[in-house]
mmCIF file of C-alpha atoms and ligand atoms in Angstrom:
data_model
loop_
_atom_site.group_PDB
_atom_site.id
_atom_site.type_symbol
_atom_site.label_atom_id
_atom_site.label_comp_id
_atom_site.label_asym_id
_atom_site.label_seq_id
_atom_site.Cartn_x
_atom_site.Cartn_y
_atom_site.Cartn_z
ATOM 1 C CA MET K 910 5.950 -36.034 22.320
ATOM 2 C CA GLY K 911 2.723 -33.819 23.528
ATOM 3 C CA ARG K 912 1.258 -30.652 22.028
ATOM 4 C CA LEU K 913 3.253 -28.145 23.800
ATOM 5 C CA THR K 914 1.760 -26.111 26.087
ATOM 6 C CA ALA K 915 2.213 -21.755 26.724
ATOM 7 C CA PRO K 916 4.657 -22.432 30.238
ATOM 8 C CA ALA K 917 6.460 -25.127 27.971
ATOM 9 C CA ILE K 918 6.983 -22.691 24.717
ATOM 10 C CA ALA K 919 7.924 -19.498 27.418
ATOM 11 C CA SER K 920 11.115 -21.632 28.943
ATOM 12 C CA LYS K 921 12.209 -22.812 25.539
ATOM 13 C CA LYS K 922 15.340 -20.582 24.542
ATOM 14 C CA VAL K 923 18.245 -21.237 22.367
ATOM 15 C CA ARG K 924 20.778 -20.426 24.494
ATOM 16 C CA ALA K 925 19.738 -22.964 26.934
ATOM 17 C CA GLY K 926 20.149 -25.808 24.817
ATOM 18 C CA ASP K 927 16.517 -25.590 23.216
ATOM 19 C CA ASP K 928 15.953 -26.762 19.755
ATOM 20 C CA PRO K 929 14.612 -23.344 17.469
ATOM 21 C CA LEU K 930 10.566 -24.090 18.214
ATOM 22 C CA VAL K 931 8.615 -24.150 14.453
ATOM 23 C CA MET K 932 5.642 -22.510 13.605
ATOM 24 C CA VAL K 933 3.655 -21.998 10.385
ATOM 25 C CA THR K 934 0.237 -20.750 9.927
ATOM 26 C CA ALA K 935 -2.555 -22.794 8.824
ATOM 27 C CA TYR K 936 -5.979 -21.847 8.144
ATOM 28 C CA ASP K 937 -7.928 -25.149 7.913
ATOM 29 C CA ALA K 938 -8.458 -28.714 8.422
ATOM 30 C CA PRO K 939 -6.050 -30.260 6.208
ATOM 31 C CA GLY K 940 -3.045 -27.801 6.517
ATOM 32 C CA ALA K 941 -3.120 -27.997 10.342
ATOM 33 C CA ARG K 942 -3.480 -32.240 9.455
ATOM 34 C CA ILE K 943 -0.314 -31.262 7.114
ATOM 35 C CA ALA K 944 1.402 -29.152 9.865
ATOM 36 C CA SER K 945 1.466 -31.147 13.085
ATOM 37 C CA GLU K 946 2.426 -34.884 10.572
ATOM 38 C CA ALA K 947 5.322 -32.764 9.901
ATOM 39 C CA GLY K 948 5.912 -32.432 13.240
ATOM 40 C CA ALA K 949 5.655 -27.919 13.752
ATOM 41 C CA ASP K 950 5.450 -26.591 16.917
ATOM 42 C CA VAL K 951 3.110 -24.239 16.677
ATOM 43 C CA ILE K 952 0.387 -23.041 14.374
ATOM 44 C CA LEU K 953 -0.583 -20.137 13.832
ATOM 45 C CA VAL K 954 -3.854 -19.267 12.769
ATOM 46 C CA GLY K 955 -2.522 -15.902 11.257
ATOM 47 C CA ASP K 956 -4.427 -12.648 9.770
ATOM 48 C CA SER K 957 -2.497 -13.214 6.829
ATOM 49 C CA VAL K 958 -5.273 -16.093 5.989
ATOM 50 C CA ALA K 959 -7.089 -11.725 4.542
ATOM 51 C CA MET K 960 -4.238 -12.438 2.233
ATOM 52 C CA VAL K 961 -3.471 -15.352 1.298
ATOM 53 C CA VAL K 962 -6.695 -16.882 1.223
ATOM 54 C CA LEU K 963 -9.626 -14.780 1.211
ATOM 55 C CA GLY K 964 -7.496 -12.766 -1.304
ATOM 56 C CA TYR K 965 -8.071 -8.924 0.244
ATOM 57 C CA ASP K 966 -4.996 -6.978 -0.464
ATOM 58 C CA ASP K 967 -3.972 -6.047 3.152
ATOM 59 C CA THR K 968 -5.026 -8.106 6.948
ATOM 60 C CA LEU K 969 -7.100 -5.470 7.795
ATOM 61 C CA GLN K 970 -10.444 -6.572 6.690
ATOM 62 C CA VAL K 971 -10.714 -9.645 8.896
ATOM 63 C CA THR K 972 -13.193 -10.180 11.290
ATOM 64 C CA VAL K 973 -13.255 -11.668 14.491
ATOM 65 C CA ASP K 974 -16.091 -13.887 13.231
ATOM 66 C CA ASP K 975 -13.847 -14.650 10.462
ATOM 67 C CA MET K 976 -10.685 -16.032 13.381
ATOM 68 C CA CYS K 977 -13.471 -18.063 14.246
ATOM 69 C CA HIS K 978 -14.550 -19.304 11.665
ATOM 70 C CA HIS K 979 -10.803 -20.728 10.468
ATOM 71 C CA THR K 980 -9.474 -21.452 13.865
ATOM 72 C CA ALA K 981 -12.586 -23.863 14.465
ATOM 73 C CA ALA K 982 -11.583 -25.157 11.167
ATOM 74 C CA VAL K 983 -7.580 -26.055 12.487
ATOM 75 C CA ALA K 984 -9.436 -26.893 15.481
ATOM 76 C CA ARG K 985 -11.636 -30.091 14.183
ATOM 77 C CA ALA K 986 -8.264 -31.520 13.406
ATOM 78 C CA GLU K 987 -6.891 -32.288 16.923
ATOM 79 C CA PRO K 988 -3.232 -31.383 15.075
ATOM 80 C CA GLY K 989 -0.394 -31.849 18.035
ATOM 81 C CA CYS K 990 0.745 -28.583 17.846
ATOM 82 C CA HIS K 991 0.121 -25.488 19.903
ATOM 83 C CA ILE K 992 -2.590 -22.978 18.189
ATOM 84 C CA VAL K 993 -1.435 -19.826 18.742
ATOM 85 C CA ALA K 994 -4.710 -17.271 16.899
ATOM 86 C CA ASP K 995 -4.622 -14.184 15.383
ATOM 87 C CA MET K 996 -6.983 -10.577 16.872
ATOM 88 C CA PRO K 997 -8.078 -9.352 13.763
ATOM 89 C CA TRP K 998 -7.662 -5.440 13.805
ATOM 90 C CA MET K 999 -10.223 -3.572 16.283
ATOM 91 C CA SER K 1000 -10.649 -6.750 18.014
ATOM 92 C CA TYR K 1001 -8.492 -5.271 20.853
ATOM 93 C CA HIS K 1002 -8.294 -1.978 20.282
ATOM 94 C CA VAL K 1003 -11.724 0.030 21.563
ATOM 95 C CA SER K 1004 -12.492 -1.094 25.508
ATOM 96 C CA PRO K 1005 -10.125 -3.532 27.734
ATOM 97 C CA GLU K 1006 -14.197 -6.015 27.890
ATOM 98 C CA GLU K 1007 -14.568 -6.586 23.860
ATOM 99 C CA THR K 1008 -10.683 -7.493 23.935
ATOM 100 C CA VAL K 1009 -10.949 -10.344 26.302
ATOM 101 C CA GLN K 1010 -14.775 -11.112 25.004
ATOM 102 C CA ASN K 1011 -12.769 -11.762 21.420
ATOM 103 C CA ALA K 1012 -9.648 -13.194 23.366
ATOM 104 C CA ALA K 1013 -12.285 -15.653 25.150
ATOM 105 C CA ARG K 1014 -13.911 -16.239 21.285
ATOM 106 C CA LEU K 1015 -10.943 -17.157 19.710
ATOM 107 C CA ILE K 1016 -10.091 -19.909 22.786
ATOM 108 C CA ARG K 1017 -13.833 -21.728 22.874
ATOM 109 C CA ALA K 1018 -12.889 -21.800 19.091
ATOM 110 C CA GLY K 1019 -10.241 -24.149 19.667
ATOM 111 C CA ALA K 1020 -6.966 -21.941 20.098
ATOM 112 C CA HIS K 1021 -4.787 -22.411 23.386
ATOM 113 C CA SER K 1022 -3.514 -18.393 22.750
ATOM 114 C CA ILE K 1023 -4.034 -15.283 21.722
ATOM 115 C CA LYS K 1024 -1.742 -13.668 19.757
ATOM 116 C CA LEU K 1025 -1.564 -9.609 19.272
ATOM 117 C CA GLU K 1026 0.573 -7.025 17.573
ATOM 118 C CA GLY K 1027 2.034 -4.221 19.349
ATOM 119 C CA GLY K 1028 4.024 -2.743 21.977
ATOM 120 C CA ARG K 1029 3.906 -0.572 24.585
ATOM 121 C CA LYS K 1030 -0.075 0.308 23.668
ATOM 122 C CA ARG K 1031 -1.199 -3.127 24.293
ATOM 123 C CA LEU K 1032 -0.073 -3.388 27.968
ATOM 124 C CA PRO K 1033 -3.453 -2.450 29.218
ATOM 125 C CA MET K 1034 -5.030 -4.434 27.007
ATOM 126 C CA ILE K 1035 -2.848 -7.719 27.710
ATOM 127 C CA ASP K 1036 -2.904 -7.366 31.205
ATOM 128 C CA ARG K 1037 -6.452 -8.044 30.524
ATOM 129 C CA ILE K 1038 -6.658 -10.734 28.188
ATOM 130 C CA ILE K 1039 -3.826 -12.551 30.776
ATOM 131 C CA SER K 1040 -5.924 -12.142 33.882
ATOM 132 C CA ALA K 1041 -8.289 -14.565 32.182
ATOM 133 C CA GLU K 1042 -6.055 -17.132 32.361
ATOM 134 C CA ILE K 1043 -5.126 -16.878 28.591
ATOM 135 C CA PRO K 1044 -1.767 -16.971 27.302
ATOM 136 C CA VAL K 1045 -1.002 -14.035 24.754
ATOM 137 C CA MET K 1046 1.867 -14.262 22.136
ATOM 138 C CA GLY K 1047 3.278 -10.911 21.383
ATOM 139 C CA HIS K 1048 3.961 -9.506 17.795
ATOM 140 C CA ILE K 1049 6.275 -6.064 16.749
ATOM 141 C CA GLY K 1050 8.168 -5.080 14.329
ATOM 142 C CA LEU K 1051 6.636 -5.014 10.999
ATOM 143 C CA THR K 1052 2.824 -5.357 11.830
ATOM 144 C CA PRO K 1053 0.587 -5.363 9.267
ATOM 145 C CA GLN K 1054 -1.996 -4.426 11.058
ATOM 146 C CA SER K 1055 -0.345 -1.070 11.108
ATOM 147 C CA VAL K 1056 0.271 -1.096 7.107
ATOM 148 C CA HIS K 1057 -0.998 2.474 7.117
ATOM 149 C CA ALA K 1058 0.261 4.412 9.228
ATOM 150 C CA MET K 1059 3.379 2.780 8.535
ATOM 151 C CA GLY K 1060 3.354 4.128 5.366
ATOM 152 C CA GLY K 1061 3.305 0.425 3.377
ATOM 153 C CA PHE K 1062 5.151 -2.808 4.405
ATOM 154 C CA LYS K 1063 8.582 -1.665 5.092
ATOM 155 C CA VAL K 1064 11.955 -2.922 7.164
ATOM 156 C CA GLN K 1065 11.527 -1.582 10.800
ATOM 157 C CA ALA K 1066 14.429 -0.866 13.506
ATOM 158 C CA LYS K 1067 16.427 -0.152 11.194
ATOM 159 C CA HIS K 1068 17.777 2.495 12.861
ATOM 160 C CA ALA K 1069 19.540 2.730 16.220
ATOM 161 C CA GLU K 1070 17.117 5.199 17.905
ATOM 162 C CA HIS K 1071 14.178 2.709 16.404
ATOM 163 C CA ALA K 1072 16.222 -0.719 17.707
ATOM 164 C CA ARG K 1073 16.269 1.092 20.942
ATOM 165 C CA LYS K 1074 12.488 1.670 21.431
ATOM 166 C CA LEU K 1075 11.860 -2.535 19.347
ATOM 167 C CA LEU K 1076 14.096 -3.815 22.655
ATOM 168 C CA ALA K 1077 11.842 -1.391 24.917
ATOM 169 C CA ALA K 1078 8.543 -2.977 24.227
ATOM 170 C CA ALA K 1079 10.009 -6.247 23.974
ATOM 171 C CA LYS K 1080 10.959 -6.358 27.606
ATOM 172 C CA SER K 1081 7.699 -4.368 28.359
ATOM 173 C CA LEU K 1082 5.910 -7.590 26.618
ATOM 174 C CA ALA K 1083 7.750 -9.713 28.395
ATOM 175 C CA SER K 1084 7.109 -8.043 31.398
ATOM 176 C CA ALA K 1085 3.304 -8.570 30.807
ATOM 177 C CA GLY K 1086 3.481 -12.030 30.485
ATOM 178 C CA CYS K 1087 3.989 -12.567 27.242
ATOM 179 C CA PHE K 1088 4.996 -16.646 26.715
ATOM 180 C CA ALA K 1089 6.012 -15.311 23.480
ATOM 181 C CA LEU K 1090 7.111 -12.360 20.715
ATOM 182 C CA VAL K 1091 6.785 -12.391 16.894
ATOM 183 C CA LEU K 1092 9.834 -10.417 15.626
ATOM 184 C CA GLU K 1093 8.789 -9.339 12.174
ATOM 185 C CA CYS K 1094 11.050 -8.087 9.229
ATOM 186 C CA VAL K 1095 14.211 -5.967 12.026
ATOM 187 C CA PRO K 1096 17.641 -6.842 10.549
ATOM 188 C CA ASP K 1097 19.236 -9.232 12.001
ATOM 189 C CA ARG K 1098 21.758 -8.284 14.407
ATOM 190 C CA VAL K 1099 18.476 -6.219 16.130
ATOM 191 C CA ALA K 1100 17.026 -9.073 16.375
ATOM 192 C CA ALA K 1101 19.658 -11.447 18.047
ATOM 193 C CA MET K 1102 19.912 -7.934 20.571
ATOM 194 C CA VAL K 1103 16.166 -8.344 21.563
ATOM 195 C CA THR K 1104 16.158 -12.169 21.894
ATOM 196 C CA ASP K 1105 19.190 -12.385 24.261
ATOM 197 C CA GLU K 1106 17.780 -9.803 26.259
ATOM 198 C CA VAL K 1107 14.435 -11.203 26.846
ATOM 199 C CA ASP K 1108 13.783 -14.297 28.553
ATOM 200 C CA ILE K 1109 10.765 -15.441 26.752
ATOM 201 C CA PRO K 1110 11.432 -17.085 22.940
ATOM 202 C CA THR K 1111 11.244 -14.947 19.784
ATOM 203 C CA ILE K 1112 10.064 -16.453 16.685
ATOM 204 C CA GLY K 1113 11.640 -14.455 13.706
ATOM 205 C CA ILE K 1114 9.658 -13.705 10.236
ATOM 206 C CA GLY K 1115 12.127 -11.886 8.129
ATOM 207 C CA ALA K 1116 14.236 -11.607 11.384
ATOM 208 C CA GLY K 1117 17.251 -13.537 10.628
ATOM 209 C CA SER K 1118 18.947 -16.712 11.917
ATOM 210 C CA ARG K 1119 19.198 -16.093 15.904
ATOM 211 C CA CYS K 1120 15.355 -16.088 16.864
ATOM 212 C CA ASP K 1121 14.451 -18.603 19.391
ATOM 213 C CA GLY K 1122 11.990 -19.893 16.308
ATOM 214 C CA GLN K 1123 10.657 -19.405 13.018
ATOM 215 C CA VAL K 1124 7.721 -18.684 10.978
ATOM 216 C CA LEU K 1125 5.997 -19.397 7.373
ATOM 217 C CA VAL K 1126 3.150 -18.356 5.899
ATOM 218 C CA TYR K 1127 2.321 -21.857 4.716
ATOM 219 C CA HIS K 1128 0.881 -20.952 1.193
ATOM 220 C CA ASP K 1129 4.387 -19.017 0.599
ATOM 221 C CA LEU K 1130 7.187 -22.126 2.010
ATOM 222 C CA LEU K 1131 4.736 -24.215 -0.050
ATOM 223 C CA GLY K 1132 4.514 -21.592 -2.947
ATOM 224 C CA ILE K 1133 0.799 -21.963 -3.177
ATOM 225 C CA GLU K 1134 0.937 -17.395 -3.203
ATOM 226 C CA ASP K 1135 3.466 -15.973 -5.359
ATOM 227 C CA ARG K 1136 2.435 -13.161 -6.657
ATOM 228 C CA LEU K 1137 4.995 -11.558 -4.187
ATOM 229 C CA VAL K 1138 7.427 -13.418 -2.826
ATOM 230 C CA PRO K 1139 9.344 -11.424 0.082
ATOM 231 C CA ARG K 1140 13.218 -12.079 1.216
ATOM 232 C CA PHE K 1141 12.653 -14.147 3.662
ATOM 233 C CA VAL K 1142 10.273 -16.126 2.082
ATOM 234 C CA ARG K 1143 11.804 -19.762 1.047
ATOM 235 C CA ARG K 1144 9.057 -21.443 -1.184
ATOM 236 C CA TYR K 1145 9.852 -25.245 -0.397
ATOM 237 C CA ALA K 1146 8.024 -26.541 -2.929
ATOM 238 C CA ASP K 1147 6.026 -25.439 -6.047
ATOM 239 C CA LEU K 1148 2.890 -25.975 -4.779
ATOM 240 C CA ARG K 1149 1.264 -23.810 -7.359
ATOM 241 C CA ALA K 1150 2.587 -24.781 -10.788
ATOM 242 C CA VAL K 1151 2.020 -28.514 -9.809
ATOM 243 C CA SER K 1152 -1.485 -27.425 -9.289
ATOM 244 C CA VAL K 1153 -1.949 -25.781 -12.516
ATOM 245 C CA SER K 1154 -0.548 -28.214 -13.956
ATOM 246 C CA ALA K 1155 -3.039 -31.615 -12.631
ATOM 247 C CA VAL K 1156 -5.716 -29.533 -12.841
ATOM 248 C CA SER K 1157 -5.114 -28.802 -16.773
ATOM 249 C CA ALA K 1158 -4.790 -32.856 -17.066
ATOM 250 C CA TYR K 1159 -8.437 -33.043 -15.336
ATOM 251 C CA ALA K 1160 -9.367 -29.484 -17.593
ATOM 252 C CA ALA K 1161 -7.843 -31.744 -21.344
ATOM 253 C CA ASP K 1162 -8.956 -35.091 -20.138
ATOM 254 C CA VAL K 1163 -12.672 -34.112 -19.714
ATOM 255 C CA ARG K 1164 -12.933 -32.249 -23.125
ATOM 256 C CA SER K 1165 -11.760 -35.948 -24.674
ATOM 257 C CA GLY K 1166 -14.154 -37.766 -22.826
ATOM 258 C CA ALA K 1167 -10.980 -39.310 -20.908
ATOM 259 C CA PHE K 1168 -12.684 -38.912 -17.904
ATOM 260 C CA PRO K 1169 -14.411 -40.507 -16.324
ATOM 261 C CA SER K 1170 -13.455 -44.099 -16.764
ATOM 262 C CA ALA K 1171 -15.705 -47.102 -16.259
ATOM 263 C CA ALA K 1172 -13.729 -48.170 -13.223
ATOM 264 C CA GLU K 1173 -14.363 -44.148 -12.044
ATOM 265 C CA SER K 1174 -17.684 -44.923 -11.844
ATOM 266 C CA TYR K 1175 -21.113 -46.311 -10.343
ATOM 267 C CA ARG K 1176 -22.407 -49.808 -11.969
ATOM 268 C CA MET K 1177 -26.356 -50.891 -11.800
ATOM 269 C CA THR K 1178 -26.373 -54.815 -12.256
ATOM 270 C CA ASP K 1179 -27.957 -56.338 -15.197
ATOM 271 C CA ALA K 1180 -31.231 -57.181 -13.586
ATOM 272 C CA GLU K 1181 -31.929 -53.942 -12.939
ATOM 273 C CA ALA K 1182 -30.784 -52.774 -15.569
ATOM 274 C CA GLY K 1183 -33.359 -54.690 -17.440
ATOM 275 C CA GLU K 1184 -35.983 -53.333 -15.480
ATOM 276 C CA LEU K 1185 -35.166 -50.280 -17.532
ATOM 277 C CA ASP K 1186 -34.615 -51.685 -20.407
ATOM 278 C CA LEU K 1187 -31.008 -50.745 -20.645
ATOM 279 C CA CYS K 1188 -29.202 -53.964 -20.681
ATOM 280 C CA ASP K 1189 -28.303 -53.192 -24.299
ATOM 281 C CA ARG K 1190 -26.835 -49.955 -24.035
ATOM 282 C CA GLN K 1191 -22.834 -49.038 -23.383
ATOM 283 C CA VAL K 1192 -21.884 -46.345 -21.321
ATOM 284 C CA SER K 1193 -18.596 -45.490 -22.565
ATOM 285 C CA SER K 1194 -16.464 -42.511 -21.179
ATOM 286 C CA ARG K 1195 -17.799 -40.976 -24.555
ATOM 287 C CA GLU K 1196 -21.485 -41.342 -24.245
ATOM 288 C CA MET K 1197 -21.209 -39.920 -20.677
ATOM 289 C CA ARG K 1198 -20.636 -36.411 -21.340
ATOM 290 C CA TRP K 1199 -24.785 -36.285 -22.103
HETATM 291 O O1 KIV R 13 -0.728 -13.350 10.270
HETATM 292 C C1 KIV R 13 0.396 -13.763 10.288
HETATM 293 O O2 KIV R 13 0.955 -15.113 9.085
HETATM 294 C C2 KIV R 13 1.671 -13.302 11.121
HETATM 295 C C3 KIV R 13 2.842 -13.823 10.515
HETATM 296 C C4 KIV R 13 3.793 -13.609 9.404
HETATM 297 C C5 KIV R 13 3.675 -13.915 12.160
HETATM 298 O O3 KIV R 13 1.145 -13.068 11.958
#
């Protein structure tokens, strides 16, 4: 099966008999190859790169340059997945002209579409991006770029009034032409209501099982990031523990002289060694420490 296009994704609804969409983040070529080989439908080059790769406490620190750098790395791997790139904070807040230019940079870096956060107030910018023929994925509920305005990373739309507003935002994004919608950290019943009421696919993260797809952050699902494990993360591996143990074994081997072995070293012919008067020099692993 070929790579999904934005229009193909837009028509995927579980209620119409489609399989749920599988989206996973990736930020570099090895991650993109793994996601592709694992059969993910969509790779999100998320601004979560700020937290899980670049060591920041929130996503507000990454720039369009950063996102282009990571998007290009993912694209160079030529994954068989649709690539969505996140527009970082302040790249779509200032003017429509700047917004379209920034979206275009992400497409030129290798993305097939972009994602941005927020509801109705983003409609003018979304309209301009779509007018430039760039497909847009929406993102509502917990929008991490609003961490300060929201007062922290908190579950959203827990009250009926807020759930109604979320539904109105979802409908407005769908009417504006978004091809899919991320719902982050909202109660499962609210996500189900939105999923039933819009015709584009919903992709949930912390939004229960009744979405048209799911997304997880690569480093969370592989257990590379284990400092904070939100309730919605399922860890499918413990790569951090595996990695610490592998690097510890390497460190021990270097210190004992067990690494590198002769098989892991390059050889000079006896004739060449003779020229250098090195013929009877035996290189043991231990000697290679100098
Ligand atoms: O940046 C990201 O990883 C995201 C997902 C949490 C949806 O936006």
